[in-house]
Amino acid sequence: MRVLILGGDGYLGWPTAMTFSKKDHEVMVVDNYLRRDLARKHDVEPLWSVPNLLERVRTWHEITGHTIRARIGDCCEYSFLAPIFKEFQPEAVIHYAEQPSAPYSMLNHEAARITLNNNLQSTMNIAWAIHEHVPTCHIVKLGTMGVYGTPNIDIEEGWIDIEHKGRKDRFLFPRQASSFYHTTKIQDTDMLWFYVRTWGIRVTDLQQGPVYGIETDDTILDDRLKTIFSYDEIFGTVLNRFVVQAVSGYPLTVYGKGGQTRGYINIKDTIRCVELAMLNSPKAGRLNIFNQVTETFSVNELADKVARVGRDRGHHVEVKNIKNPRIEKEEHYYNPTYSGLKELGLEPHLLTDDVLNSMFEGVEKYKQNIQQHKIFRGVKW
Amino acid sequence: MRVLILGGDGYLGWPTAMTFSKKDHEVMVVDNYLRRDLARKHDVEPLWSVPNLLERVRTWHEITGHTIRARIGDCCEYSFLAPIFKEFQPEAVIHYAEQPSAPYSMLNHEAARITLNNNLQSTMNIAWAIHEHVPTCHIVKLGTMGVYGTPNIDIEEGWIDIEHKGRKDRFLFPRQASSFYHTTKIQDTDMLWFYVRTWGIRVTDLQQGPVYGIETDDTILDDRLKTIFSYDEIFGTVLNRFVVQAVSGYPLTVYGKGGQTRGYINIKDTIRCVELAMLNSPKAGRLNIFNQVTETFSVNELADKVARVGRDRGHHVEVKNIKNPRIEKEEHYYNPTYSGLKELGLEPHLLTDDVLNSMFEGVEKYKQNIQQHKIFRGVKW
């Protein structure tokens, strides 16, 4: 397939591009380096630096013989994005091109403005480019489990049948998120669902939980092919960050009571889920939604796992409950459904001790790069 | 009260400003003339021209002795908007400052971009300005009944209790709109609801139906105080447009079968509803939602009423069903609740023959201004 990967320079975008390229899809990546720029600006660069996207695709070609095309530019600029759709005629577009951090979106007005504009304008532009230039192209958009928040009812995969005063209808599952970033992901789903109904486009929305992991089958081929790995509170997801904290002797910081429960997923499974979604395009005028997680843990459970494996490896690991800097429930009901992607063929990589040990190994090699001041920046909401 | 009216130059904003000013509220209006600019650009100016906003407030002072302050600028520019909140310290802000037309939002990519950016950036900026400069200020935001679409269940006032697999929770009522404009109104509610929960701000969201009418108690004081009156398919609401079509001998164009049913409201009631909402601020951290309509009609019923009254006044009025240029249901269940504002004191002006006759009188005086080519511009979706 011809696959356009927007946000192809990111933590997930780059490994996705390599995997699809190796499977003989015709891949083009697009990125404007927003995430790199924001990380540098806020002094929270990843644990190791990676070459720029054009260098990465050259390295990929040198090592595997496969070609990934790359364009550097901003998906919020329709005059940049539309011609790419027109010329490349993608059969699928993987939309990772959003500002992905909840804490970043809560930093200040400017950060909120960038999040809102980036996440909604990029999504709108994709819908329009498809409508105008390649109407059968399938949008696979990365969403987040965070859109659902922590409702007191079971979380279904995107939809719910409501019976009310003796009548029935089917609706998007109710969503109320706990950060501005997550709210923009509610908004982009509403936008795509509107264009799906109105124009008959095809969309799959993947409501993903926090991703963890360092390596995929392709990132290990050469150090220059590694994906980024953030360990700060702004761009680092919780499990990745905990491993770095354990390795560097920084206490594992549990917010409040630590009963916050979420669904998690290994980076390898993310890429497989995106592939499965892409290969199973909905019909015209349909929006598929999958909950993209493989198991759920409370923050306390994650901290305990990391502490235990860390101590076994000789690290001195403390777990410390700190005052919660966020507005969120610390104890709540949480029962999400996540069977759709397994029905399509996903075989989950669960969070075993082996997986944790390999994450520790990956981080230990770069221990000298860890800068403890980057771990917490005091973002509050 | 100190009241800031954003979008104070508009069809509803200007009469609201006069009414509140006459009741001795301290009123400041803000507008960037976006609606005027768009109407001129698309050759769909209102039935009569009105003075600019600074002239209007001078006239208001000259005639009534009351003072309305005015600022010309863009609510999407935080560096313009925030200092206004900081200096004026409003107790309430009435947020009319959104691009208000569904057909405009469907015109082309640029119009969609303007709608998205204007409607969400202005709303985000208001929330931030309040958070940073006047945290107790009450936001009264104009929404639309269109956010609900035409669900197969009764429409409640903003909220619904859902029982699902033996557990219960309360959520925003499900929304799925039939234009991009209406979708941005779903998105702005989600955004405000997030900031309400997170920052403890106070918001009332008024889900309003299409407004009709020409005059309020203040617009009739002097021709220079009239509000605008649009009669084109982009900015003209259906009943206002039908009256103009009847006066000018242009058939009343019913889209498809004409069973599309909506809630409607007289402009006088809009202003009263906004006042009642403003005077009944929710507590910190609460979002009030009211459905701001007074009765429901199908398009066929509206056309029949206008045709009958028009013929009685000697106009030759035809009703013509045309191919529906929109994607919408032409026959559907529709049963919205709208009791909240009446409980606060609203005494509705219903759509009587007297009301229709006074609308005809208002339009007949300007019959020579009607340009039939402005009525339909062929916007389709």
Coordinates of N, CA, C and O in Angstrom, one line a residue, chain A residues 33-46 104 230 232 234-235 374 377:
Chain A
Y33 N 9.2 18.6 12.9 CA 10.1 18.7 14.0 C 9.5 19.5 15.2 O 10.3 20.0 16.0
L34 N 8.2 19.6 15.3 CA 7.6 20.3 16.4 C 8.0 19.7 17.8 O 8.4 20.5 18.7
R35 N 8.0 18.4 17.9 CA 8.3 17.8 19.2 C 9.8 18.0 19.5 O 10.1 18.3 20.7
R36 N 10.7 17.9 18.5 CA 12.1 18.2 18.8 C 12.2 19.7 19.3 O 13.0 20.0 20.2
D37 N 11.6 20.6 18.6 CA 11.7 22.0 18.9 C 11.2 22.3 20.3 O 11.8 23.0 21.1
L38 N 10.0 21.7 20.6 CA 9.5 21.9 22.0 C 10.3 21.4 23.1 O 10.5 22.0 24.1
A39 N 10.9 20.2 22.8 CA 11.7 19.5 23.8 C 13.0 20.4 24.1 O 13.4 20.6 25.2
R40 N 13.6 20.9 23.0 CA 14.8 21.7 23.2 C 14.4 23.0 23.9 O 15.1 23.4 24.9
K41 N 13.3 23.6 23.5 CA 12.9 24.9 24.1 C 12.7 24.7 25.6 O 13.0 25.7 26.4
H42 N 12.1 23.6 26.0 CA 11.8 23.4 27.4 C 12.9 22.6 28.1 O 12.6 22.1 29.3
D43 N 14.0 22.4 27.5 CA 15.2 21.7 28.1 C 14.8 20.3 28.6 O 15.2 19.9 29.7
V44 N 14.1 19.6 27.8 CA 13.7 18.2 28.1 C 14.0 17.3 26.9 O 13.1 16.5 26.5
E45 N 15.2 17.3 26.4 CA 15.5 16.5 25.3 C 15.5 15.0 25.7 O 15.7 14.7 26.9
P46 N 15.3 14.1 24.8 CA 15.3 12.7 25.0 C 16.6 12.1 25.6 O 17.7 12.8 25.5
Y104 N 2.4 19.3 28.7 CA 2.7 20.4 27.8 C 1.5 21.3 27.6 O 1.6 22.5 27.7
S230 N 11.9 9.7 25.7 CA 11.8 10.8 26.6 C 11.6 10.3 28.0 O 10.9 9.3 28.2
D232 N 11.2 12.8 30.7 CA 10.8 13.9 31.5 C 9.3 13.9 31.7 O 8.6 13.2 31.0
I234 N 7.2 16.0 30.9 CA 6.4 16.6 29.8 C 6.1 15.6 28.7 O 5.0 15.3 28.3
F235 N 7.2 15.0 28.1 CA 7.1 14.1 27.0 C 7.3 12.7 27.3 O 7.0 11.8 26.5
K374 N 15.8 17.2 34.5 CA 14.8 17.2 33.4 C 13.6 16.4 33.9 O 12.5 16.5 33.3
R377 N 9.5 19.1 36.2 CA 9.6 20.5 35.9 C 8.5 21.3 36.6 O 8.2 22.4 36.4

